[in-house]
Coordinates of C-alpha atoms in Angstrom, one line a residue:
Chain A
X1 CA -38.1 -27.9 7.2
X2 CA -35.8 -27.3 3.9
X3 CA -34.1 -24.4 4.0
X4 CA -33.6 -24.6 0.1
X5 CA -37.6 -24.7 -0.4
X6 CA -38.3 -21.3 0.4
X7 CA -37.8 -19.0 -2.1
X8 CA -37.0 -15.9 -0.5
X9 CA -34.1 -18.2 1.5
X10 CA -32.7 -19.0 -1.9
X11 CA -32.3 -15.8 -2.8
X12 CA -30.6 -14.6 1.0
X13 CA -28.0 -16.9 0.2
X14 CA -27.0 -16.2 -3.5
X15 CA -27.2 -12.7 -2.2
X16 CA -25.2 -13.9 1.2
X17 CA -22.4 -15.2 -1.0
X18 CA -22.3 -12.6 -3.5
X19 CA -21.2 -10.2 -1.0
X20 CA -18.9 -12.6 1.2
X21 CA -16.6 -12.8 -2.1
X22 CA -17.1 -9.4 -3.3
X23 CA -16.4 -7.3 -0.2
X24 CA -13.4 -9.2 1.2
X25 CA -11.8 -9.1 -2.3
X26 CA -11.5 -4.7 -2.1
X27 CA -11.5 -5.0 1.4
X28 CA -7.6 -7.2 1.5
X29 CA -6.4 -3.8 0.3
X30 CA -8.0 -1.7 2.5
X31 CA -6.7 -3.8 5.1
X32 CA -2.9 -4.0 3.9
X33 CA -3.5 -0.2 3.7
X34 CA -4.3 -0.2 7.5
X35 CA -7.5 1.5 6.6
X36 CA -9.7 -0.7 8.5
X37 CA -12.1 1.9 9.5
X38 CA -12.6 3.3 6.4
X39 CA -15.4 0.9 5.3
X40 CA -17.5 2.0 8.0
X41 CA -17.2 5.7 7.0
X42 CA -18.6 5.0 4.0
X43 CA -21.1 3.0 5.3
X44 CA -22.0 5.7 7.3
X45 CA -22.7 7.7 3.8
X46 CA -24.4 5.2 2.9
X47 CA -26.6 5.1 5.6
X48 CA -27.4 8.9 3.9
X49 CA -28.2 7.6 0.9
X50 CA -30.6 4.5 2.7
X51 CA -32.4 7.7 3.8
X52 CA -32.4 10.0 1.0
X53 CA -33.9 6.8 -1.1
X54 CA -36.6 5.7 1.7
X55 CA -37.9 9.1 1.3
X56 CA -37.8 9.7 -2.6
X57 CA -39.2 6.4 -3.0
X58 CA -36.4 5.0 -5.1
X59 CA -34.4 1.7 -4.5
X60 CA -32.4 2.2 -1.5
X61 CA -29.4 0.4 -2.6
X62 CA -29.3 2.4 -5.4
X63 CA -29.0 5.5 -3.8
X64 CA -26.8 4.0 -1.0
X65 CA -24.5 3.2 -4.3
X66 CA -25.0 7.0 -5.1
X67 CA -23.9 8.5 -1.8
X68 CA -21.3 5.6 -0.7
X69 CA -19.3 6.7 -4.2
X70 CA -19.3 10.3 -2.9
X71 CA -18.3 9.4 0.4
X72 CA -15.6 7.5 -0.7
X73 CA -13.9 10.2 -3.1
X74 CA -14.6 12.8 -0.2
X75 CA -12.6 10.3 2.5
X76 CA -9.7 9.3 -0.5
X77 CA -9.4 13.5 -1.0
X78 CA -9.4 14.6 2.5
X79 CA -7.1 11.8 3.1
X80 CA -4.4 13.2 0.7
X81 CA -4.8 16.9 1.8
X82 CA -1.8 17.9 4.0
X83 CA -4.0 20.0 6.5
X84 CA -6.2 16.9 7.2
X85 CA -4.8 13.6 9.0
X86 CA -6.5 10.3 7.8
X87 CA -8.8 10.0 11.0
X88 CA -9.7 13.3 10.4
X89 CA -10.7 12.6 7.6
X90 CA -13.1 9.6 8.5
X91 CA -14.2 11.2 11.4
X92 CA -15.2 13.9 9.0
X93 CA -17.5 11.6 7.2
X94 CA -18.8 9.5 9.8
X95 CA -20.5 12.2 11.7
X96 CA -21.8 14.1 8.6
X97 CA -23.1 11.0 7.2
X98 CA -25.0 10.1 10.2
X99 CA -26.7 13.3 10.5
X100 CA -26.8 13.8 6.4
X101 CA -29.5 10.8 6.9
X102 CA -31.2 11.8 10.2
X103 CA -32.0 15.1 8.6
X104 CA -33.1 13.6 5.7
X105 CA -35.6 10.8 6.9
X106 CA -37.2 14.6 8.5
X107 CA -38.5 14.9 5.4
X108 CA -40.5 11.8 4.9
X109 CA -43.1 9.6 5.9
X110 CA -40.7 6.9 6.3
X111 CA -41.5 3.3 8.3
X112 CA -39.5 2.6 11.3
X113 CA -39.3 -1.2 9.8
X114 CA -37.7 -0.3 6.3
X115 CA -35.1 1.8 8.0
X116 CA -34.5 -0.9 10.1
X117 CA -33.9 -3.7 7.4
X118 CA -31.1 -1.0 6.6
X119 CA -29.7 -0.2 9.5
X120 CA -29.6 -4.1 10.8
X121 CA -29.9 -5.7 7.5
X122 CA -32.6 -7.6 6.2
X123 CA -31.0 -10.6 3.7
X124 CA -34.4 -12.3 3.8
X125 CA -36.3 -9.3 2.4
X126 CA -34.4 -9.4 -0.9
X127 CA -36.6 -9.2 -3.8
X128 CA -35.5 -10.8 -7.5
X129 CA -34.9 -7.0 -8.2
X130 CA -32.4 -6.6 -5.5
X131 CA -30.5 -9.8 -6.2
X132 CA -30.1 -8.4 -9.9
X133 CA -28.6 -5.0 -8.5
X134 CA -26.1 -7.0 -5.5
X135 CA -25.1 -9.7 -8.6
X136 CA -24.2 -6.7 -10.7
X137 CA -22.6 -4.4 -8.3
X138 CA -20.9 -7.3 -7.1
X139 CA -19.8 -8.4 -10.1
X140 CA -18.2 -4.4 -10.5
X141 CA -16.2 -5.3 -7.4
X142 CA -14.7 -8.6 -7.8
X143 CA -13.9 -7.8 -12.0
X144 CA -11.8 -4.4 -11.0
X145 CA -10.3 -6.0 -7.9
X146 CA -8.8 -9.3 -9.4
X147 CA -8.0 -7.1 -13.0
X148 CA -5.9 -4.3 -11.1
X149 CA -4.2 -6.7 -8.5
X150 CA -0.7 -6.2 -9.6
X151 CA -1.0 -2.1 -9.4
X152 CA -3.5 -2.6 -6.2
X153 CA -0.5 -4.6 -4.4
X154 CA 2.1 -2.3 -5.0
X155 CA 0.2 0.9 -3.9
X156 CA -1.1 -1.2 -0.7
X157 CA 2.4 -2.3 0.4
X158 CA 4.3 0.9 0.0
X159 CA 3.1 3.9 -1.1
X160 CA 6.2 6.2 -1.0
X161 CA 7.8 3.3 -3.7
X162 CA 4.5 3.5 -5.5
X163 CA 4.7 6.7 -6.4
X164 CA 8.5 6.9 -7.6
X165 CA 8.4 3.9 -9.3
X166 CA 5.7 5.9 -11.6
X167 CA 1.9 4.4 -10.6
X168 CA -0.6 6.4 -10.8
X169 CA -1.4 6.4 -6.7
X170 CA -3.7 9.2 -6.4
X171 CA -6.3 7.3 -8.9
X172 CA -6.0 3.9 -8.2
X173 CA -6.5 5.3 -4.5
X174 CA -9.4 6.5 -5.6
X175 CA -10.6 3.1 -7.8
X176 CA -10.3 1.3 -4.0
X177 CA -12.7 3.7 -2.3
X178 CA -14.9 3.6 -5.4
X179 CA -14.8 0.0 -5.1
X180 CA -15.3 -0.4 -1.3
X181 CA -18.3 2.2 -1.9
X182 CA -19.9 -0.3 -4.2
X183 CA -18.8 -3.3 -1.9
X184 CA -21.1 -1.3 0.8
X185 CA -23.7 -0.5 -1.0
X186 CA -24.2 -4.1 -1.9
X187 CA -23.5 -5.6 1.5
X188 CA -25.8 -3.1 3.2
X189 CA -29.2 -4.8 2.5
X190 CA -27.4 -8.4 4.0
X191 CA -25.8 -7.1 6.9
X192 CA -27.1 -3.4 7.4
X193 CA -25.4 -0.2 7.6
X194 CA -24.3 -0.7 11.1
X195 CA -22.4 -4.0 10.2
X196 CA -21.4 -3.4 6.5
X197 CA -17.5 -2.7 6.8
X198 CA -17.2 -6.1 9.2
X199 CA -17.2 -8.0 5.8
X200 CA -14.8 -6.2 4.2
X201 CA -12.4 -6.5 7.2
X202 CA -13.6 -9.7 8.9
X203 CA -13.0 -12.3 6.5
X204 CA -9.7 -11.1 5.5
X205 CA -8.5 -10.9 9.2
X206 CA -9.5 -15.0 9.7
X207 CA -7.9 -15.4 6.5
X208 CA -4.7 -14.0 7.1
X209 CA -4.1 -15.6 10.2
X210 CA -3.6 -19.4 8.2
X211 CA -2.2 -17.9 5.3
X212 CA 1.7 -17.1 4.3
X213 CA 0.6 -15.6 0.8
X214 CA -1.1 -12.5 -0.3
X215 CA -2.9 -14.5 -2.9
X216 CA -3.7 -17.4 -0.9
X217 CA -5.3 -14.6 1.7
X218 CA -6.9 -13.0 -1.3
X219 CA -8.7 -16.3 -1.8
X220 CA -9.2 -17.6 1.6
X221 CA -10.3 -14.1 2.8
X222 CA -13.3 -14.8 0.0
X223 CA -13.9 -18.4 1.1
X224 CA -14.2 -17.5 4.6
X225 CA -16.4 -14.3 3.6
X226 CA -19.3 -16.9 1.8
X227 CA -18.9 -19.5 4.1
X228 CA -19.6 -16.8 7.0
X229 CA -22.5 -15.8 5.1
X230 CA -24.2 -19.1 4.1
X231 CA -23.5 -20.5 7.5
X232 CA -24.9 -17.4 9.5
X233 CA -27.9 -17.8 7.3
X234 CA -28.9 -21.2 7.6
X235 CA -28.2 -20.9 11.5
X236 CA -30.0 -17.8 11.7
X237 CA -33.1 -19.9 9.9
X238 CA -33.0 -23.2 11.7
X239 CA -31.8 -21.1 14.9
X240 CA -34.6 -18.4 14.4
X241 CA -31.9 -15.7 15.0
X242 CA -31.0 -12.4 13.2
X243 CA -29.1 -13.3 9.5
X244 CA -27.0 -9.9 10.4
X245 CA -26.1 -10.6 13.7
X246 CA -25.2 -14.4 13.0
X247 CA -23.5 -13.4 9.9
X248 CA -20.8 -10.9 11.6
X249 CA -20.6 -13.2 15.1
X250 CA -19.4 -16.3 12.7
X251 CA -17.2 -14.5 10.9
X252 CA -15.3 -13.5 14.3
X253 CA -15.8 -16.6 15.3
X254 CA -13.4 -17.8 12.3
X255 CA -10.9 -15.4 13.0
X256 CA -10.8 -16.8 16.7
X257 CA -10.7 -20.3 15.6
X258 CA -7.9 -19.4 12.7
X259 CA -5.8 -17.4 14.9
X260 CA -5.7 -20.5 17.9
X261 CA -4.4 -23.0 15.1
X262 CA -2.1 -21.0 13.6
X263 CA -0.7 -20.3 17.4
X264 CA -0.8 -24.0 18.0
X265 CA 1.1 -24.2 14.7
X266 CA -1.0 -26.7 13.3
X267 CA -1.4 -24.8 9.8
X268 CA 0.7 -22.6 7.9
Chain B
X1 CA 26.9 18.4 -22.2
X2 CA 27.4 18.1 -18.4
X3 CA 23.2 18.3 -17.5
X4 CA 23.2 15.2 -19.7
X5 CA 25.8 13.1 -17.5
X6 CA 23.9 13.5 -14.8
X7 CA 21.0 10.9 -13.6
X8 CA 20.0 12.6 -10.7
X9 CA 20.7 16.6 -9.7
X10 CA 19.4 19.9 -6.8
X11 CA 20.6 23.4 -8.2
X12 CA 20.2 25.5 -5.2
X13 CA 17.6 23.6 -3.2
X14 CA 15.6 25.0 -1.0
X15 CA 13.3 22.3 1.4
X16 CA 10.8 24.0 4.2
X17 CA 8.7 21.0 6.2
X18 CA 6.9 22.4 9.0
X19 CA 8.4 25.9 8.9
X20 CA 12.2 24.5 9.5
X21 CA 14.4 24.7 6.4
X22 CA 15.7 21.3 6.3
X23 CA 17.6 21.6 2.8
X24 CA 19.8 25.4 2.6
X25 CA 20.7 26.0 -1.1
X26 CA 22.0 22.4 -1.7
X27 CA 23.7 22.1 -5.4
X28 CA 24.1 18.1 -5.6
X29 CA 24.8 15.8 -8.9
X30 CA 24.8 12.4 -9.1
X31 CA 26.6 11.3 -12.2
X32 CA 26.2 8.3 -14.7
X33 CA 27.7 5.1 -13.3
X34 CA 28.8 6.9 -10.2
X35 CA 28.8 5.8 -6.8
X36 CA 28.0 8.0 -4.6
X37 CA 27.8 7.8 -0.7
X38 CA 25.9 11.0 1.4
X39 CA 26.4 11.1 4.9
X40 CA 26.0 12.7 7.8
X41 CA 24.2 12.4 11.5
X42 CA 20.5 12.0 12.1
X43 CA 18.6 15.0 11.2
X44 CA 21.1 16.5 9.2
X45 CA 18.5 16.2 5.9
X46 CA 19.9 13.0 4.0
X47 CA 16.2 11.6 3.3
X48 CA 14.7 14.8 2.5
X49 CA 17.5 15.3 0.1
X50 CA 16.9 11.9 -1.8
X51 CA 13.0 12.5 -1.0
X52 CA 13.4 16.1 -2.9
X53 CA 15.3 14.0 -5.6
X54 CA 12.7 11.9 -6.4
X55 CA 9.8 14.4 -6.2
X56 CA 8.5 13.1 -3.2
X57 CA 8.5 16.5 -1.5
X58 CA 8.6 19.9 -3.4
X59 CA 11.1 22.5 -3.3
X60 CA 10.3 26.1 -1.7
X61 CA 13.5 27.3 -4.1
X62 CA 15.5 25.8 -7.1
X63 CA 15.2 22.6 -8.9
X64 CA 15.4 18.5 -8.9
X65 CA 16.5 17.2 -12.1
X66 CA 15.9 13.8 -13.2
X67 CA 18.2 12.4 -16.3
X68 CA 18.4 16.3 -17.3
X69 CA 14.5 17.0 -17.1
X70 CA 12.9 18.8 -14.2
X71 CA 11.8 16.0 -11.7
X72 CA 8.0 17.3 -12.0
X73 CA 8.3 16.3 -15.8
X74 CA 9.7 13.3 -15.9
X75 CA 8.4 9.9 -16.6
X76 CA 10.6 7.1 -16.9
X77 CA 10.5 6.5 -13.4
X78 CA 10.8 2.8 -13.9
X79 CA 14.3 3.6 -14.6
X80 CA 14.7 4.5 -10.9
X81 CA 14.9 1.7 -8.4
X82 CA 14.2 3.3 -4.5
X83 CA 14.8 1.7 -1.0
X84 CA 13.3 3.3 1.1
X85 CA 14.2 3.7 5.1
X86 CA 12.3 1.3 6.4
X87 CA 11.5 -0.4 10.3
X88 CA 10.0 -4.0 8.4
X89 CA 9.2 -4.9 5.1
X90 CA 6.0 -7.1 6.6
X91 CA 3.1 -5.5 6.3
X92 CA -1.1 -5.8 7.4
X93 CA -1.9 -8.8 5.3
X94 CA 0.9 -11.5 4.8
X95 CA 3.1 -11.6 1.8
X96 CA 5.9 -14.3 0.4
X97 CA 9.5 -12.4 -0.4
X98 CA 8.8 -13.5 -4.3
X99 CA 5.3 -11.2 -4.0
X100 CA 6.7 -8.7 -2.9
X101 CA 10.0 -8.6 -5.6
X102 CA 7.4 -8.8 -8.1
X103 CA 5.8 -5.8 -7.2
X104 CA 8.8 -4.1 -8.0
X105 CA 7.7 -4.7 -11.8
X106 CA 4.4 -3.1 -11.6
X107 CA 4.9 -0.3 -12.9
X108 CA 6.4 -2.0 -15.9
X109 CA 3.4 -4.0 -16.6
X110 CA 0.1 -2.0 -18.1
X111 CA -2.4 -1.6 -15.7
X112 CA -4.4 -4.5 -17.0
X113 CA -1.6 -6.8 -18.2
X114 CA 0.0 -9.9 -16.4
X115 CA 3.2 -10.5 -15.4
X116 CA 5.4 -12.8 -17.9
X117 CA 8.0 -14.9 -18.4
X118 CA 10.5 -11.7 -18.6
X119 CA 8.9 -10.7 -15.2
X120 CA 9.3 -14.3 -13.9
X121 CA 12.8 -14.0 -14.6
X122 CA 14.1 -11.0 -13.3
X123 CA 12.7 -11.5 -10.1
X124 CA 14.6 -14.9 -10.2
X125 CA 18.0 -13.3 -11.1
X126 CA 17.5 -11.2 -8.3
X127 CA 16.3 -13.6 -5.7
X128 CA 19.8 -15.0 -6.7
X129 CA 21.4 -11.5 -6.4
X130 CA 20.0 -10.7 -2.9
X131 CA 20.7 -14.1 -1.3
X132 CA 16.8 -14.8 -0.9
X133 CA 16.6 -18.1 -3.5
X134 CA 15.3 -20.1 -0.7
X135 CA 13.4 -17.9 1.2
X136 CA 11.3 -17.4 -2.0
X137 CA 7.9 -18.7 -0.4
X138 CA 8.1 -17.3 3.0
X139 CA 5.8 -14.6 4.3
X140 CA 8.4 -11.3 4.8
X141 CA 7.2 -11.3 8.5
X142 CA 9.1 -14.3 9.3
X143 CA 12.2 -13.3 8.4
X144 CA 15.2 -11.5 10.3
X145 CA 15.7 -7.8 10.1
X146 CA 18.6 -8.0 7.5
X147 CA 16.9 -10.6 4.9
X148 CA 13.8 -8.1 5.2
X149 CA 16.2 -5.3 4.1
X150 CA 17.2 -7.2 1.1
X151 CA 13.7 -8.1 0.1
X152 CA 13.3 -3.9 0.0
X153 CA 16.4 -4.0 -2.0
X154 CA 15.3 -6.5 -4.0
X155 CA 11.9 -5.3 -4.7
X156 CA 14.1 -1.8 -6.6
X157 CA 16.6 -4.5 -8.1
X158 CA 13.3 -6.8 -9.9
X159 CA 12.7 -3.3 -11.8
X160 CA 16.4 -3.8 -13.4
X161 CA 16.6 0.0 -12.7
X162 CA 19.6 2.4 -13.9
X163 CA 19.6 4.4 -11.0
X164 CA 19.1 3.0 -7.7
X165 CA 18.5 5.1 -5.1
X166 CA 19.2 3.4 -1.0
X167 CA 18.0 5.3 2.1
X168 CA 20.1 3.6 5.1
X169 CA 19.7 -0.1 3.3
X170 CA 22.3 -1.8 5.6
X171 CA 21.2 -0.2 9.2
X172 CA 19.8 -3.5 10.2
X173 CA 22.2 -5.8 8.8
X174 CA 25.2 -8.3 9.7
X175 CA 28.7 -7.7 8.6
X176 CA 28.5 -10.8 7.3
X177 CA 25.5 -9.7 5.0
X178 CA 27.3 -6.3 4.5
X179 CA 30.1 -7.9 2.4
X180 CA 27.6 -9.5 0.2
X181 CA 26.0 -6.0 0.1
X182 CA 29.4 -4.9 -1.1
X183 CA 29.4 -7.5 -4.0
X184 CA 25.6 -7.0 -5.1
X185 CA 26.8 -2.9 -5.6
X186 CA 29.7 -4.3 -7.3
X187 CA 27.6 -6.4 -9.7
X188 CA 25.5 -3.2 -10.2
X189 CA 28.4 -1.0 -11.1
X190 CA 29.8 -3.1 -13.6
X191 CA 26.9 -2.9 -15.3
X192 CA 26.7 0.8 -15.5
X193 CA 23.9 1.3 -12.7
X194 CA 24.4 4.6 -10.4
X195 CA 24.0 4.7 -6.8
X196 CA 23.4 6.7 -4.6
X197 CA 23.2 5.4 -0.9
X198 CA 22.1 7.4 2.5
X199 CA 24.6 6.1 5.0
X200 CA 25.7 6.6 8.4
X201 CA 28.8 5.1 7.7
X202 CA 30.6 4.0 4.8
X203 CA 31.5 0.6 6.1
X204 CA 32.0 -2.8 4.0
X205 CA 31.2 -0.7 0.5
X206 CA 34.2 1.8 1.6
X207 CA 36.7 0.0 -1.4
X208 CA 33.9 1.3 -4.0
X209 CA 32.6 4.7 -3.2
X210 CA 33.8 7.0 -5.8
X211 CA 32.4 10.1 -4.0
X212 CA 30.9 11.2 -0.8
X213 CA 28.8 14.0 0.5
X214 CA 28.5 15.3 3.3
X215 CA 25.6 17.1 5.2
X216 CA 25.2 18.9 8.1
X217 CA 21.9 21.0 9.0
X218 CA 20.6 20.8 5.8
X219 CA 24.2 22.3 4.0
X220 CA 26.7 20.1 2.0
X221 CA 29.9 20.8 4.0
X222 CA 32.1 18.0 1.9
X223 CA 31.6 16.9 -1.5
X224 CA 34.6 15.3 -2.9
X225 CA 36.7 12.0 -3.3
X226 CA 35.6 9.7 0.2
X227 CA 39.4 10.0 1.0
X228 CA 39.1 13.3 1.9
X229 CA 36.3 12.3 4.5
X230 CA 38.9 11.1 6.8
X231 CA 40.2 14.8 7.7
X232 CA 36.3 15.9 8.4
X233 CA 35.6 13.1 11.1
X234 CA 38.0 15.1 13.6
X235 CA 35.8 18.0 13.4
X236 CA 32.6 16.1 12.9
X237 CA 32.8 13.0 14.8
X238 CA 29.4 12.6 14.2
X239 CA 30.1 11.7 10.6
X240 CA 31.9 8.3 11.1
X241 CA 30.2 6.5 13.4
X242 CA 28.6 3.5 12.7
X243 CA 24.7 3.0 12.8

């Protein structure tokens, strides 16, 4: 049985890939900004948006995209208002997102197996369409992410310094969330809403473990991210498991397997 | 005019954080070339003063000046270098010393330029400068508690500022280290930077501060030649003991 003969398994892993590069290259930030969590508030936005677009009949990731972006600017704002705290702030989101798309699938005639390929992800569903719209928004994450690096590094590692030394914190705050919003939308038809912000945060966590650099964690973080991705697929399709599932469990696998050897200091 | 000799300046400032006035009418000047040393014991306002300084937190009265401007205004902030009080300089995702010296020159670089050979080199002159040539390519994690400190220091230093602004830089280090603290601020004031530095005491950079100020509950109770200092300790023993 070749994998590689299927057409629709071509497509899962171009798709697969895509998104284990894009979302650990916003997500090392989020991450040096100990804002692990923040992906999944978004993704539960998202998950709003996954509902507002199964019931207006228009491309889900596309309003996912839509709702993620708002999310995002609504946690980033919250965030910086004195009267909130930061989990406050995701807390905030999470809940109202979550019930923004309960309420909303109310209002249609939507199939319990489309909202599942959402919620749990459904990589081998993805039509030509759909791997035009993950290449592109993708390609909108990794561009920004490598472009702004410098700036992105200084904000991540301090802040406070950040902000005297004259960068403009409060937007390229902002570009992050907007990015990690588009990192989500893209990652929820692989993985699903439920499991979205583990690529962000997953890949980067094995990386770092072997790594001494922030560049060579930048990279690795992306290596690990695909190889978690094409791996979990094609054992998911020999195996006859969920892609998701398999997906997120090798990816934590990684991270155990990096964080023994660098303990048994046989790397970095 | 004397606004202009100033870098760095509070005309009765007024701070509020949480209800408590932590800053009571505070006039303060920090003036070109100077070196300046404020003390006084924990809680007595010393970050929020620098914080208020650099427009990090607002006044509720008066004004922060910034090379004569008001500090809302101003925008040559890469002319300001800032060491911040810090526990570590390691952070969530590993970095190497050099990384993190160069990101002292972001702000210098447009938001979708590289860093050049200009870049490259400053951040070797002050690798030299802050005794980290060869820790270069290690992650900060790995090192002690005093060559962290000097990667902070060195990550305001890359930025060749003209101010540079220390918040307790030397808690954490070795009197050994100290002294070579000493001779980096010497190197800095010979070539016209002003410092200010947060201190608990004025230990191995005692030879070269010009002034000192001192506060206590948020009120400057000395300001004057660090000789002088020596007659407050008796009635604020707080003052000169040692971190």
């Amino acid at each position: 049985m070749d994998i590689l003969g299927f057409a629709f398994m071509q497509r899962a892993l171009v798709a697969g890939a895509l998104v284990g590069i894009a979302a650990p290259a916003v997500g090392i930030f989020i991450v040096q900004r100990r804002l692990s969590l923040m992906g999944d508030g978004i993704g539960h936005v998202a998950f709003a948006g996954v509902a507002a677009g199964l019931v207006l009949s228009i491309s889900p990731i596309l309003s996912a995209l839509v709702f993620a972006i708002c999310g995002a600017i609504a946690i980033e704002l919250l965030r910086n208002d004195p009267r909130t705290q930061s989990d406050m702030a995701l807390a905030l989101v999470f809940y109202g997102g979550i019930a923004g798309g309960v309420l909303l699938l109310g209002f249609g005639d939507v199939s319990t197996i489309n909202l599942h390929s959402y919620l749990f992800g459904s990589v081998v569903t993805v039509s030509d369409n759909d791997l035009w719209l993950v290449s592109t928004v993708a390609a909108c994450v990794v561009v920004p992410s490598f472009a702004l690096r410098k700036h992105l590094f200084a904000i991540a590692y301090d802040e406070e310094v950040a902000r005297v030394s004259g960068l403009p914190v409060v937007s390229l705050n902002i570009v992050v969330a907007l990015l990690a919003a588009f990192a989500i939308a893209a990652t929820a038809k692989v993985v699903g809403i439920l499991l979205v912000a583990s690529m962000l945060v997953l890949p980067v966590a094995a990386a770092q473990q072997v790594t001494r650099s922030f560049r060579a964690t930048a990279y690795a973080s992306m290596g690990f991210g695909a190889a978690a991705a094409v791996g979990g697929l094609v054992i998911a399709f020999y195996a006859d498991v969920f892609p998701a599932a398999t997906i997120v469990l090798l990816s934590i696998l990684a991270f155990v397997v990096a964080s023994l050897l660098s303990r048994t200091r046989l790397i970095g | 005019m004397a606004e202009q000799e100033s870098v760095l300046r509070l005309e009765r400032a007024s701070v509020v954080l949480s209800h408590q006035h932590v800053l009571q009418d505070v006039d303060f000047r920090l003036a070109r070339g100077e070196f300046l040393v404020l003390l006084g014991a924990n809680a007595s306002g010393k970050t929020t003063l620098v914080k208020t300084l650099l427009g990090l937190i607002p006044t509720a009265s008066g004004r922060a000046y910034v090379f004569g401007e008001p500090v809302e205004r101003f925008n040559g902030w890469s002319r300001i270098g800032y060491v911040p009080q810090r526990v570590t300089a390691a952070s969530a995702v590993p970095a190497t010393v050099e990384e993190v010296l160069m990101s002292g020159r972001a702000s210098r670089v447009g938001l979708l330029g590289r860093y050049g050979r200009e870049d490259r080199l400053a951040v070797d002159r002050t690798l030299e400068l802050v005794d980290l040539g060869d820790a270069r390519r290690s992650p900060v994690a790995r090192l002690s508690g005093g060559q962290q400190q000097r990667v902070l220091i060195g990550r305001a230093l890359a930025g060749e500022p003209d101010v540079l602004v220390l918040d307790e830089p030397v808690a954490s280090v070795d009197l050994a280290h100290q002294e070579s603290f000493a001779g980096t601020i010497e190197i800095l004031l010979r070539s016209g930077t002003s410092i200010l530095m947060v201190a608990h005491s004025l230990g191995a950079v005692a030879r070269l501060v010009q002034r000192a100020v001192v506060l206590e509950r948020g009120r400057v109770i000395h300001d004057g030649p660090p000789v002088d200092l020596k007659l407050e300790h008796a009635h604020h023993p707080d003052i000169g003991r040692s971190a």
